Coordinates of C-alpha atoms in Angstrom, one line a residue:
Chain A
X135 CA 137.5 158.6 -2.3
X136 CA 134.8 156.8 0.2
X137 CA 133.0 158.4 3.2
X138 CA 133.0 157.8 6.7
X139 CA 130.2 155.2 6.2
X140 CA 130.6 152.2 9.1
X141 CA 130.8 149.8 6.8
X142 CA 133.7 151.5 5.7
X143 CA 136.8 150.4 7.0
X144 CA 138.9 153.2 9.7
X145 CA 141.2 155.3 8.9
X146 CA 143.9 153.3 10.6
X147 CA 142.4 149.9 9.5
X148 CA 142.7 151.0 5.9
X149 CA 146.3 149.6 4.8
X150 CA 145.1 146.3 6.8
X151 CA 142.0 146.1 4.4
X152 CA 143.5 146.5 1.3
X153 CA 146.1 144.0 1.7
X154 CA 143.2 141.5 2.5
X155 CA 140.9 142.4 -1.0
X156 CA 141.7 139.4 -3.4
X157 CA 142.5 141.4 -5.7
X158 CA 145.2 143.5 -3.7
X159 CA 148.0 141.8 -5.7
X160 CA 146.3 142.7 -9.4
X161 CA 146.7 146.6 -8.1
X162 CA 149.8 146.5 -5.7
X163 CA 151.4 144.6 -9.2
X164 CA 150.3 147.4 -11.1
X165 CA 151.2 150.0 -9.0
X166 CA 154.6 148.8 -8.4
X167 CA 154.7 148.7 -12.3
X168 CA 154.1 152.2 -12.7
X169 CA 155.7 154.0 -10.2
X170 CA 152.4 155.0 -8.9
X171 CA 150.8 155.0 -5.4
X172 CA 147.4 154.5 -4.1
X173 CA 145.6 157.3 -1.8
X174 CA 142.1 156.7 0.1
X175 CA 140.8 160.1 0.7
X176 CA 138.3 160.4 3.1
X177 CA 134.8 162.5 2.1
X178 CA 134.1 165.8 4.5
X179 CA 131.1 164.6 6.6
X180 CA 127.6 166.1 5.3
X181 CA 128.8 167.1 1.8
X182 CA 127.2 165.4 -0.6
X183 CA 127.8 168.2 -3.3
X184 CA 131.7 167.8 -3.1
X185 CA 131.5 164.0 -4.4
X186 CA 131.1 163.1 -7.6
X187 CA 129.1 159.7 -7.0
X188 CA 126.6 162.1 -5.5
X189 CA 126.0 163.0 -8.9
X190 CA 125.9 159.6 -10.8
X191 CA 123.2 158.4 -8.0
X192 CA 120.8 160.9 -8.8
X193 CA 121.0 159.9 -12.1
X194 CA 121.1 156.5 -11.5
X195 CA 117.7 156.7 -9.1
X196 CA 115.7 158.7 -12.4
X197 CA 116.9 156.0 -14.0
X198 CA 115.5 153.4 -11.9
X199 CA 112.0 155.9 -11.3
X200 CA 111.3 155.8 -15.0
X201 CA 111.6 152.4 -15.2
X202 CA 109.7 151.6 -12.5
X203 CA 106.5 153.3 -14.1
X204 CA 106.8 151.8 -17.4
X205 CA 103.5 150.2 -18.2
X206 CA 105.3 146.9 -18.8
X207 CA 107.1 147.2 -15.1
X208 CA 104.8 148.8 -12.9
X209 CA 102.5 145.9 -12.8
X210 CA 104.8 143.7 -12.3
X211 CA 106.1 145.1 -8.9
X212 CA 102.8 145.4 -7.7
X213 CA 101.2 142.0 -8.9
X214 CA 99.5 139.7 -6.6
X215 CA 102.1 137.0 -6.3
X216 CA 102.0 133.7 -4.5
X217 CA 101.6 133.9 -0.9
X218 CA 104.8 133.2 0.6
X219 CA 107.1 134.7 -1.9
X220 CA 105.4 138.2 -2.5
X221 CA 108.0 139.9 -1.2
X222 CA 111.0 138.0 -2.3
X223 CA 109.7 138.4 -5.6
X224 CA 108.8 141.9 -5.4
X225 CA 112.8 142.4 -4.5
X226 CA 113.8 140.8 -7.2
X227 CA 111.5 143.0 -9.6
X228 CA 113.4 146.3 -7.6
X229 CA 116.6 144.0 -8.4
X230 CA 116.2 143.8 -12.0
X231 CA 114.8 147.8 -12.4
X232 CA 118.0 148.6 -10.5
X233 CA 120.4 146.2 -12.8
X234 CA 118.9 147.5 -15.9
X235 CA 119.4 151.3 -14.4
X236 CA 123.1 150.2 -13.6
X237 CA 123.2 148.8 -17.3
X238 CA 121.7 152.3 -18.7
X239 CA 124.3 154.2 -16.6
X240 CA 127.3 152.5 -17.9
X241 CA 126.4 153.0 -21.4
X242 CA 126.0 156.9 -21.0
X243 CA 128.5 159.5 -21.5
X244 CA 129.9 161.2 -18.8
X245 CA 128.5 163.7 -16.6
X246 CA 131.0 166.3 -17.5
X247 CA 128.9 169.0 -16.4
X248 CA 128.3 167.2 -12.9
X249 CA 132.6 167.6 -12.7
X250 CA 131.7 171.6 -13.1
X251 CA 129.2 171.8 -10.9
X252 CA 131.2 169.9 -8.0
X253 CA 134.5 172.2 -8.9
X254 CA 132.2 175.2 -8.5
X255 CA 131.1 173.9 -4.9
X256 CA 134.6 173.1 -4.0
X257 CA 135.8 176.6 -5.1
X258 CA 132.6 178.0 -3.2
X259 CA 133.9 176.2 0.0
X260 CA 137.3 177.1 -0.3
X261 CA 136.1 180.9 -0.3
X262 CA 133.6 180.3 2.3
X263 CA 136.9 178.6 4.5
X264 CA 134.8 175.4 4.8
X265 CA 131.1 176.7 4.6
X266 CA 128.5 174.8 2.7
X267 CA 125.6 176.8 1.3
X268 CA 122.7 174.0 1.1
X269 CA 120.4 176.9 -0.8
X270 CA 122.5 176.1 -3.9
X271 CA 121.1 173.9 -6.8
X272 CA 123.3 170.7 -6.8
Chain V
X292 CA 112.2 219.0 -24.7
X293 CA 108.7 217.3 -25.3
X294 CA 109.1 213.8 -26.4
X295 CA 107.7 212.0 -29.8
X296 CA 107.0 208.6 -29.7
X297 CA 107.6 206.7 -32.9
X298 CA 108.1 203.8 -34.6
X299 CA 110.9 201.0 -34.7
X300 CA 113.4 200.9 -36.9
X301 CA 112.7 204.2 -38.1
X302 CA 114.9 207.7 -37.9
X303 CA 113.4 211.4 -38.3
X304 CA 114.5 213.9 -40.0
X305 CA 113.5 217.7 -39.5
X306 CA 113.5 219.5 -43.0
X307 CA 115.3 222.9 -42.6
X308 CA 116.1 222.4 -38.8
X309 CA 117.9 221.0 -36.3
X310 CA 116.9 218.0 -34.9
X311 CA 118.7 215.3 -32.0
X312 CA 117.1 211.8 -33.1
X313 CA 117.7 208.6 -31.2
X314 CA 115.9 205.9 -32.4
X315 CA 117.2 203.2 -30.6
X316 CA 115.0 204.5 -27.7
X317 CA 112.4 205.1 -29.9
X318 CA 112.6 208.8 -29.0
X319 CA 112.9 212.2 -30.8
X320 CA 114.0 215.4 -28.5
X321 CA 112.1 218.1 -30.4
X322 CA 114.6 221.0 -31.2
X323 CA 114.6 224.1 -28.7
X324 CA 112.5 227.4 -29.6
X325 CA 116.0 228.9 -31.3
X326 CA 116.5 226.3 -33.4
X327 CA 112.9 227.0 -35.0
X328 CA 113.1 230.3 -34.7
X329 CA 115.4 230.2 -38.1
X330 CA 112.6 228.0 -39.8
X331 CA 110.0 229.5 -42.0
X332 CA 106.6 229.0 -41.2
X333 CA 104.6 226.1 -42.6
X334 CA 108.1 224.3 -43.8
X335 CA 108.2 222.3 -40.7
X336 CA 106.9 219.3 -41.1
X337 CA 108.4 215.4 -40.8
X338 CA 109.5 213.2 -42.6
X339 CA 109.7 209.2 -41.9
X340 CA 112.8 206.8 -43.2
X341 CA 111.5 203.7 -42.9
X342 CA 113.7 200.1 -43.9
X343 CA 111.2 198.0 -46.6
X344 CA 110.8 194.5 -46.2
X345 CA 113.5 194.7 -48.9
X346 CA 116.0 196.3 -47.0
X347 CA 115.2 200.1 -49.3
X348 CA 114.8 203.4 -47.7
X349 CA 111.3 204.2 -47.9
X350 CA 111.0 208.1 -47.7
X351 CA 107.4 209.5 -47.1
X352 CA 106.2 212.4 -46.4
X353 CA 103.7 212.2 -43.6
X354 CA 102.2 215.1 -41.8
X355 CA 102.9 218.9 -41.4
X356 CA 103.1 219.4 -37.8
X357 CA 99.8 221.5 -38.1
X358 CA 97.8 218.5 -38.7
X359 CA 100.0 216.6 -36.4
X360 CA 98.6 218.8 -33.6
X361 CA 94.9 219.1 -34.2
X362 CA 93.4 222.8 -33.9
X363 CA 92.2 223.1 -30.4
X364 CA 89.2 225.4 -31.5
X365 CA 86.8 225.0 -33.1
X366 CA 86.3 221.5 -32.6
X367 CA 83.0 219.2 -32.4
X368 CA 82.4 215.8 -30.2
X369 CA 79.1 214.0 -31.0
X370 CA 78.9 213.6 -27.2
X371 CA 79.7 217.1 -26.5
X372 CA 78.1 218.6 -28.8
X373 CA 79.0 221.9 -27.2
X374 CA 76.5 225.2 -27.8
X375 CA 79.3 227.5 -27.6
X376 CA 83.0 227.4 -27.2
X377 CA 84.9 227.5 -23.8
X378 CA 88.2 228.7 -24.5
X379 CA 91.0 227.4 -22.3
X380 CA 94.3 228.9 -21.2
X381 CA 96.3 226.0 -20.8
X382 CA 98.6 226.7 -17.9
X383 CA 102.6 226.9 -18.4
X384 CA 104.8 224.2 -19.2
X385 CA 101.8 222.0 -20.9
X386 CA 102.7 221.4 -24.2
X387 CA 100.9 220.3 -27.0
X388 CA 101.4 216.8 -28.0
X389 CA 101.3 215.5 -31.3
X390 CA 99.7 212.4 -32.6
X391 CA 101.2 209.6 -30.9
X392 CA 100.2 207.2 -34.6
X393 CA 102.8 208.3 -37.1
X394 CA 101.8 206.8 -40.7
X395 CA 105.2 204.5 -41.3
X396 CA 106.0 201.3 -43.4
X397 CA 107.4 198.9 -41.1
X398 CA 107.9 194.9 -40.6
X399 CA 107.1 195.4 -37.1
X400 CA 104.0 197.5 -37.9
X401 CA 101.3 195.4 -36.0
X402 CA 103.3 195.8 -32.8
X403 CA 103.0 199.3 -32.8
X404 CA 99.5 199.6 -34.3
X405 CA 97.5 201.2 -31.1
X406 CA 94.8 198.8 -31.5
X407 CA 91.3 198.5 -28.7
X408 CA 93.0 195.0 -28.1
X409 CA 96.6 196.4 -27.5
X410 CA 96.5 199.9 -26.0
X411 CA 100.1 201.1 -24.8
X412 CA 100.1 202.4 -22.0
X413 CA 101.5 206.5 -20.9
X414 CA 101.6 207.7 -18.1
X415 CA 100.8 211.2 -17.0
X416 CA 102.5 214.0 -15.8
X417 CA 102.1 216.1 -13.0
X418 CA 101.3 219.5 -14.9
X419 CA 98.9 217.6 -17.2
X420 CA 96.7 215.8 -14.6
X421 CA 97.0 219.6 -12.6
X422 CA 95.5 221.4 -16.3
X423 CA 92.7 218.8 -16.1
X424 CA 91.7 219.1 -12.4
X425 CA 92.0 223.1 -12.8
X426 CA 89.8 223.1 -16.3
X427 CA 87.3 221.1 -13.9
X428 CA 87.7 223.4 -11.1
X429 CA 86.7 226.1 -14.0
X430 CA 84.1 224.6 -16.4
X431 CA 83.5 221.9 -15.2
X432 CA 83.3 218.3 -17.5
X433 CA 83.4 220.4 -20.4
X434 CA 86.3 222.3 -19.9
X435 CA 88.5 219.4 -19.0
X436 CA 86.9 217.5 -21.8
X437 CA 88.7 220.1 -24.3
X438 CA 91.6 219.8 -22.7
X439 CA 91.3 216.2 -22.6
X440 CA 91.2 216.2 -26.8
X441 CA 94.0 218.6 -27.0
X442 CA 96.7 216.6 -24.2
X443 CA 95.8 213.6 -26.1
X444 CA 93.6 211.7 -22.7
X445 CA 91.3 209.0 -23.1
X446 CA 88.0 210.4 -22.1
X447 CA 87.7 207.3 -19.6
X448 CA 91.2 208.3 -17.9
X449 CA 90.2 212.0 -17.5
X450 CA 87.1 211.1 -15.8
X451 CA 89.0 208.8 -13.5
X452 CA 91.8 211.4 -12.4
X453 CA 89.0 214.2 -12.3
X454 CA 87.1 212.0 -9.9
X455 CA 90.0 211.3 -7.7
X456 CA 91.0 214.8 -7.5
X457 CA 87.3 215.5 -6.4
X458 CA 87.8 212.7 -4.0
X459 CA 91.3 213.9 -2.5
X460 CA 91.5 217.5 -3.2
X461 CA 95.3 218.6 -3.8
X462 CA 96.3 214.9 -4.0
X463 CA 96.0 214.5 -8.2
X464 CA 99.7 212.4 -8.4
X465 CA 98.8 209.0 -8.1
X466 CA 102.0 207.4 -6.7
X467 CA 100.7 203.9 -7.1
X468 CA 101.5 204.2 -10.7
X469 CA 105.0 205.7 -10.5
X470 CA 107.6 203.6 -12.2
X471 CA 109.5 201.3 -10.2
X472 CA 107.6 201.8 -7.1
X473 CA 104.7 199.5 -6.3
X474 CA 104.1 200.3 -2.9
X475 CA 101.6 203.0 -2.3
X476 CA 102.2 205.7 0.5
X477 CA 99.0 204.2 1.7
X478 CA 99.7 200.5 1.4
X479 CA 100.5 198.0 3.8
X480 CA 103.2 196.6 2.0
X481 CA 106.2 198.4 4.2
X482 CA 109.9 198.2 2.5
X483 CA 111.3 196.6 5.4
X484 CA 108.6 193.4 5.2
X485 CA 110.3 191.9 2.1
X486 CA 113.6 192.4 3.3
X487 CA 112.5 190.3 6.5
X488 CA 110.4 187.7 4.9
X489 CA 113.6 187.1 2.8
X490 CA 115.4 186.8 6.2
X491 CA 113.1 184.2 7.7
X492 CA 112.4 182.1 4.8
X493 CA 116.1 181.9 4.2
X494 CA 116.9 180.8 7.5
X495 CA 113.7 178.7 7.7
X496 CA 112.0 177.2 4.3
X497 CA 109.5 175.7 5.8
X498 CA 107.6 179.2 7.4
X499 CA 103.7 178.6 6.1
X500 CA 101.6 182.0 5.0
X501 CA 99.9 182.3 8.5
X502 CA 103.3 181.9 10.4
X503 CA 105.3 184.9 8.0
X504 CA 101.5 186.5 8.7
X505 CA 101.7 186.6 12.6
X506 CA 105.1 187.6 12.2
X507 CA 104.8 190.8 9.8
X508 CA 102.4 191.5 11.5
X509 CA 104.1 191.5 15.1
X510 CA 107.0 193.5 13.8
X511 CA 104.7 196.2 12.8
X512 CA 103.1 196.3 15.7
X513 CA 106.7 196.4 17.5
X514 CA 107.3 199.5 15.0
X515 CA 104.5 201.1 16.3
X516 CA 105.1 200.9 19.9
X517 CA 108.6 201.8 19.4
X518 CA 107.2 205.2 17.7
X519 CA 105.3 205.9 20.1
X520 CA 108.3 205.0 22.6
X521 CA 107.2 202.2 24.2
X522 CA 110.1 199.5 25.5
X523 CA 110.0 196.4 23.5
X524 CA 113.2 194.2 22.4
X525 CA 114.2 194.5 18.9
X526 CA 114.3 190.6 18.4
X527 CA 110.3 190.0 20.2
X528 CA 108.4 189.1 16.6
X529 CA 107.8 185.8 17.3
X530 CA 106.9 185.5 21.2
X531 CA 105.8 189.2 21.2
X532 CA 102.4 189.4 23.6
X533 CA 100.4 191.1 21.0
X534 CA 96.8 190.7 22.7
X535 CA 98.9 192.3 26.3
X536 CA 100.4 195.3 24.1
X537 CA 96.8 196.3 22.2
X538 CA 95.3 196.2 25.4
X539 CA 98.0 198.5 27.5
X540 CA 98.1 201.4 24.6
X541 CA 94.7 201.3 23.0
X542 CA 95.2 204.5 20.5
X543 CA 98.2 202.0 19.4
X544 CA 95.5 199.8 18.9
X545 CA 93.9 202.1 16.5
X546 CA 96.5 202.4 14.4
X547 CA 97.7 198.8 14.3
X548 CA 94.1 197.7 13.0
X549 CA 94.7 200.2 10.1
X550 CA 98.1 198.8 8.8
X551 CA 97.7 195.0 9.8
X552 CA 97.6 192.3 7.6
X553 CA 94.5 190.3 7.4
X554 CA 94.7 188.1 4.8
X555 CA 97.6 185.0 4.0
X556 CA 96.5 185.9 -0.1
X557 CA 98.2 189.2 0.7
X558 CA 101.3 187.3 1.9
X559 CA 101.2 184.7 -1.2
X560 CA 101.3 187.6 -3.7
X561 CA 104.0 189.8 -2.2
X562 CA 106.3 186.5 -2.3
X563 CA 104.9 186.0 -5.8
X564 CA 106.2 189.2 -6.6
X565 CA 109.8 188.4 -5.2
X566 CA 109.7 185.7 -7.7
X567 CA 109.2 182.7 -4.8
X568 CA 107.9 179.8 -5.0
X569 CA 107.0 176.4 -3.5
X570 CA 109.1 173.8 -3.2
X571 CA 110.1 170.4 -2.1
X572 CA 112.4 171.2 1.2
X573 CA 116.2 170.4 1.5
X574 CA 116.8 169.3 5.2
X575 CA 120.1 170.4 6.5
X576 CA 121.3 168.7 9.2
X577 CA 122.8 171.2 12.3
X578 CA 126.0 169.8 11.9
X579 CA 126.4 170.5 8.4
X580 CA 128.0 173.5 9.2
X581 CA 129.8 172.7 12.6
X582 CA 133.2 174.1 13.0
X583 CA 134.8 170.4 13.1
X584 CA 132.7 169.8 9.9
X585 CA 134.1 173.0 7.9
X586 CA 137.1 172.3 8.8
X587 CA 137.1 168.5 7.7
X588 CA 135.6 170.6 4.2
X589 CA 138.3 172.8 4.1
X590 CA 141.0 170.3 3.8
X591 CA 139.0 168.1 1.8
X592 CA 138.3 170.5 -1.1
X593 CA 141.9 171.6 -1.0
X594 CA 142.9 168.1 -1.5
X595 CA 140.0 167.6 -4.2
X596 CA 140.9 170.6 -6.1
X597 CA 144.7 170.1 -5.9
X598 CA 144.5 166.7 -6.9
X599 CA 141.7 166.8 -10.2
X600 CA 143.9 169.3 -11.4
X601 CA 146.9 166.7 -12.0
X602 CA 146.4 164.7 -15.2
X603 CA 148.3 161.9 -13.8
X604 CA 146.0 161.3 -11.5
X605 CA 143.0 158.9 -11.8
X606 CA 140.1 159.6 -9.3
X607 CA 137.5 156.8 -7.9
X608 CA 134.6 158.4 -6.0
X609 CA 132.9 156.1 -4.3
X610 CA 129.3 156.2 -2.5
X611 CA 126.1 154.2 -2.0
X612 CA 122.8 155.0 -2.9
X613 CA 119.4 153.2 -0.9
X614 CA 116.5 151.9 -3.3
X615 CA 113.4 151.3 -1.5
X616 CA 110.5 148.9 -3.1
X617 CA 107.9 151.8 -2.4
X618 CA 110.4 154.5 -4.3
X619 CA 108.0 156.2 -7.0
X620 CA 107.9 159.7 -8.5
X621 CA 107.4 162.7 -5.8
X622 CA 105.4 164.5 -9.1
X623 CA 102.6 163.2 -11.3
X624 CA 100.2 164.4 -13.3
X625 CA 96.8 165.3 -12.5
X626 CA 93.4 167.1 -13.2
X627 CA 93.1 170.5 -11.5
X628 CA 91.3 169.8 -8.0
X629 CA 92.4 166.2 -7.5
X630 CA 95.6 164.2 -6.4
X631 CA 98.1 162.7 -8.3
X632 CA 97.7 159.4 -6.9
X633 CA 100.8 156.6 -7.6
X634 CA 100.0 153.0 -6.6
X635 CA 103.0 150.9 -4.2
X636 CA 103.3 147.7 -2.9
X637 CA 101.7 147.3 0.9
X638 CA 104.9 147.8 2.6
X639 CA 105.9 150.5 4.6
X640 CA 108.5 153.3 2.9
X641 CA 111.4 152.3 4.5
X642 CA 111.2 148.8 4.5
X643 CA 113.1 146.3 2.3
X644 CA 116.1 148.6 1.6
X645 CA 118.0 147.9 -1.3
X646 CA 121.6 149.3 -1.5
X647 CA 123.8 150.0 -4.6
X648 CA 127.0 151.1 -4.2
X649 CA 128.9 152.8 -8.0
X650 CA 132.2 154.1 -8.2
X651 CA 132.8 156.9 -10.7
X652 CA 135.6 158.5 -12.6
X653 CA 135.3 162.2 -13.6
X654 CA 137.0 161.4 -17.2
X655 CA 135.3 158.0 -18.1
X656 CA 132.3 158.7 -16.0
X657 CA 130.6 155.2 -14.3
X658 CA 133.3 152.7 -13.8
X659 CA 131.7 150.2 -11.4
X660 CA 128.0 149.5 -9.6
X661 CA 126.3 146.9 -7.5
X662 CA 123.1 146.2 -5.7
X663 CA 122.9 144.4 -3.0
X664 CA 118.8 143.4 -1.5
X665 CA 117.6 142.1 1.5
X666 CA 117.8 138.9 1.8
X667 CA 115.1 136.2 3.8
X668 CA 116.4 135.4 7.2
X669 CA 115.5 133.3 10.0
X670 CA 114.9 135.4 13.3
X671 CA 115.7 133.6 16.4
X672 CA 113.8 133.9 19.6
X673 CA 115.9 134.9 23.1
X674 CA 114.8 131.2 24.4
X675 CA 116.9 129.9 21.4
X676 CA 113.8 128.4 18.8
X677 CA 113.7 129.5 15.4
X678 CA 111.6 133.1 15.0
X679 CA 109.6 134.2 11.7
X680 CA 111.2 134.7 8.5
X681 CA 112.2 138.4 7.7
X682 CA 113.9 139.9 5.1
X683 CA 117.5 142.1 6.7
X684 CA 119.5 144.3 4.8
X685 CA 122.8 142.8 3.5
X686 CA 125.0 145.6 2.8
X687 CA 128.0 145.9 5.6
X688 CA 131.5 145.4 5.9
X689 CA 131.8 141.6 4.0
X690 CA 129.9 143.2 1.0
X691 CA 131.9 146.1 1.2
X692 CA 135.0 144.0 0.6
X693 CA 132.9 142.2 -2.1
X694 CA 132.4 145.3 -4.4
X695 CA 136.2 147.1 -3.6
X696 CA 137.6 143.2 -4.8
X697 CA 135.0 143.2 -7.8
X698 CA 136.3 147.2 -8.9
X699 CA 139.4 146.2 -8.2
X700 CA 138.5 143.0 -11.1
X701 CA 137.0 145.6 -13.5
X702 CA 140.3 148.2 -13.1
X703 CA 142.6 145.8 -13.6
X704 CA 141.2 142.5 -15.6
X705 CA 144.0 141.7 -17.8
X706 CA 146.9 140.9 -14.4

């Protein structure tokens, strides 16, 4: 499931883009294996409580927030580096709060109860016939 | 019936009569006049069954229902001190109350001890606050101080509906204190302003006090000039000439100044009371809710729905998520009276975006993630000569294609 991000490829394109991915052959092999089929399903515009990814980044970004003010971290993005490479080095400082959130995340369990929450919005808009409420906790 | 308080966890019996007990509301009906007619007098008295700590019936006699109800003559108050007695008829349908402290063994005693601390609070009815207010009318403070002693009254609470009787003569029932309705006949708080403030601040979150203010306070005004039958559009609170209206109908004027609301404290506390509070705001866009968009939902949730329900089915969601090098906590901690203040590096908010894009699978949860920073590129003037050195966000199509290959890797390393 991706959005209709522009980076994204169209609708139309998206057969062509596959078959150009490296590793098109390692699924197409697989798929052709098991009798199975691939499907790209296109995200409703503005509904970011029907994807589950939605979720996962929220976590993800507390993740990447408590690290960031860790007594040991904090500093460290805002230290007084060497003229000419403050910046640079103040990205990689985000880079490595980020990797170590992306580290975190992958050695959690599941958010099973972000699944239920998403299957009660999608059996909200189903009843509603398409309409989002936005006053409802995600 | 007259009503008894009494303790938790207790039951009542009635020795040699009839008696309906409930004690899960804490409430005994007291039998009707035939039910005692059959009783002997001076055999009527209560009795208390009480659970120990040990789970035993405790029985214990307590108190005949003489000395529950003390004699109402002759009586003396140090602060009476009264010369002579003043006998009072009290009028029909007042009833004697008893004691409303019942001697009992309980676990729970302390929560029903009527301490100075811990008063529980009664309210009055009708007939009783009209037998004080008429024993005033007849013998003045020391007339309705007897009948204060015999309905049970704190002398303090007498004195208060005495005075307001005085005060408002033939208006003794204070509806202010009637359950379950807050709003006094006299208030400003109308029925119809919650209802509306509900209606704004669900259409619009970010209303401030003075705004929901000028609007209350335009729609009562608008209720008033319709009484009066003045034309004025049903949907005119928020551009409704208020200054133009006051001056046109000036006894309107009169009466608006009685009922307006002056102060945004009175709006904070009604919204306090509808349990509302401040919050960060959720922005919707317009189009979140366009007929193309709820459509495009539609189908999508049926597809979502349809498909997670298929075991053989394995989902990838996919979606990116920006990181900013001046991201920090929205909520810090601080001393009343001063900010919360958070230290960032000298950039501006949205500069240097970061992007990290993570695929997720319902069952197994986070399958794949990347980031993907600015990087330091060279800008280049429109005469052709190399520009400054600026750092340019990197995520597009190329790195998209990077991180579907690399999930694709992860999905399927062992082909």
């Amino acid at each position: 499931m991706i959005d209709g991000a522009p980076e994204h490829p169209a609708k139309k394109n998206t057969d062509e883009f596959l078959r150009t991915l490296k590793n098109y052959k390692k699924l197409s092999d697989y798929l052709s294996q098991h009798n199975g089929e691939l499907r790209i399903l296109r995200a409703a515009p503005n509904s970011p409580q029907l994807n589950l990814c939605e979720y996962y980044n929220r976590t993800l970004r507390s993740y990447a927030n408590e690290k960031r003010h860790e007594r040991d971290v904090d500093p460290n993005l805002l230290n007084d580096f060497k003229r000419g490479s403050k910046i640079s080095s103040r990205i990689d400082v985000l880079k490595d709060i980020i990797q170590e959130s992306l580290a975190k995340s992958q050695s959690s369990h599941p958010q099973t109860n972000s699944v239920r929450t998403m299957m009660t919005f999608v059996d909200k808009v189903i009843a509603a016939k398409g309409y989002l409420d936005m006053h409802e906790p995600m | 019936m007259a009503k008894f308080s009494i303790a938790s966890n207790s039951t009542v019996a009635l020795r040699g009569g009839k008696m309906q007990v409930d004690s899960t509301e804490r409430e005994i009906l007291q039998p009707n006049s035939n039910d005692l007619a059959d009783i002997p007098e001076g055999q009527l008295y209560f009795e208390a069954v009480n659970e120990s700590a040990f789970g035993f019936p405790e029985q214990q006699r307590i108190e005949t229902f003489d000395e529950l109800v003390p004699p109402l003559i002759p009586f003396t108050d140090d602060r009476l001190n009264p010369k002579e007695v003043i006998p009072i008829a009290l009028p029909p349908g007042v009833e004697l109350k008893p004691k409303t402290t019942v001697k009992y063994h309980s676990r729970n005693e302390s929560a029903f001890e009527q301490s100075s601390h811990k008063r529980m609070s009664r309210s009055y009815e009708e007939v009783e606050i009209n037998a004080l207010v008429r024993a005033d009318a007849e013998g003045g403070r020391k007339a309705y101080l007897l009948v204060t002693r015999a309905l049970q009254i704190p002398v303090n609470t007498a004195d208060h509906i005495v005075a307001r009787a005085r005060r408002n003569p033939g208006k003794v029932h204070d509806h202010g204190h009637d359950i379950g309705s807050h709003v006094d006949h006299n208030s400003k708080h109308d029925h119809w302003a919650d209802e509306l403030m509900i209606q704004w601040l669900h259409m619009n979150a970010g209303l401030s006090l003075p705004q929901l203010l000028h609007y209350l306070n335009n729609e009562k005004l608008r209720r008033l000039l319709k009484e009066e039958g003045v034309e004025v559009s049903d949907n005119d609170v928020t551009s409704l000439d208020a200054k133009s209206y006051l001056d046109a109908y000036p006894s309107i004027k009169e009466k608006f100044d009685a009922v307006r609301i002056k102060s945004t404290t009175t709006i904070e506390r009604w919204l306090q009371d509808m349990a509302y509070t401040r919050k960060h705001v959720v922005a919707e866009k317009t189009t979140v809710n366009s007929e193309s968009s709820m459509a495009a939902r539609l189908q999508y949730a049926k597809a979502i729905k349809q498909g997670l329900l298929d075991p053989s089915n394995f989902w990838v969601f996919f979606d990116e998520v920006p990181f900013y090098m001046t991201m920090y906590r929205t909520y810090g901690y601080a001393p009343k009276g001063q900010r919360a203040v958070v230290k960032i590096p000298p950039t501006s908010t949205m500069s240097f975006r970061t992007q990290v894009p993570m695929a997720v699978n319902p069952q197994i949860g986070y399958v794949f993630g990347d980031s993907f920073p600015p990087e330091r590129k060279t800008s280049i003037r429109k005469n052709g000569t190399q520009g400054k050195e600026v750092f340019l966000p990197t995520w597009g199509k190329q790195q998209f294609s990077y991180f579907m290959d690399s999930l694709l890797d992860t999905l399927f390393p062992c082909n």
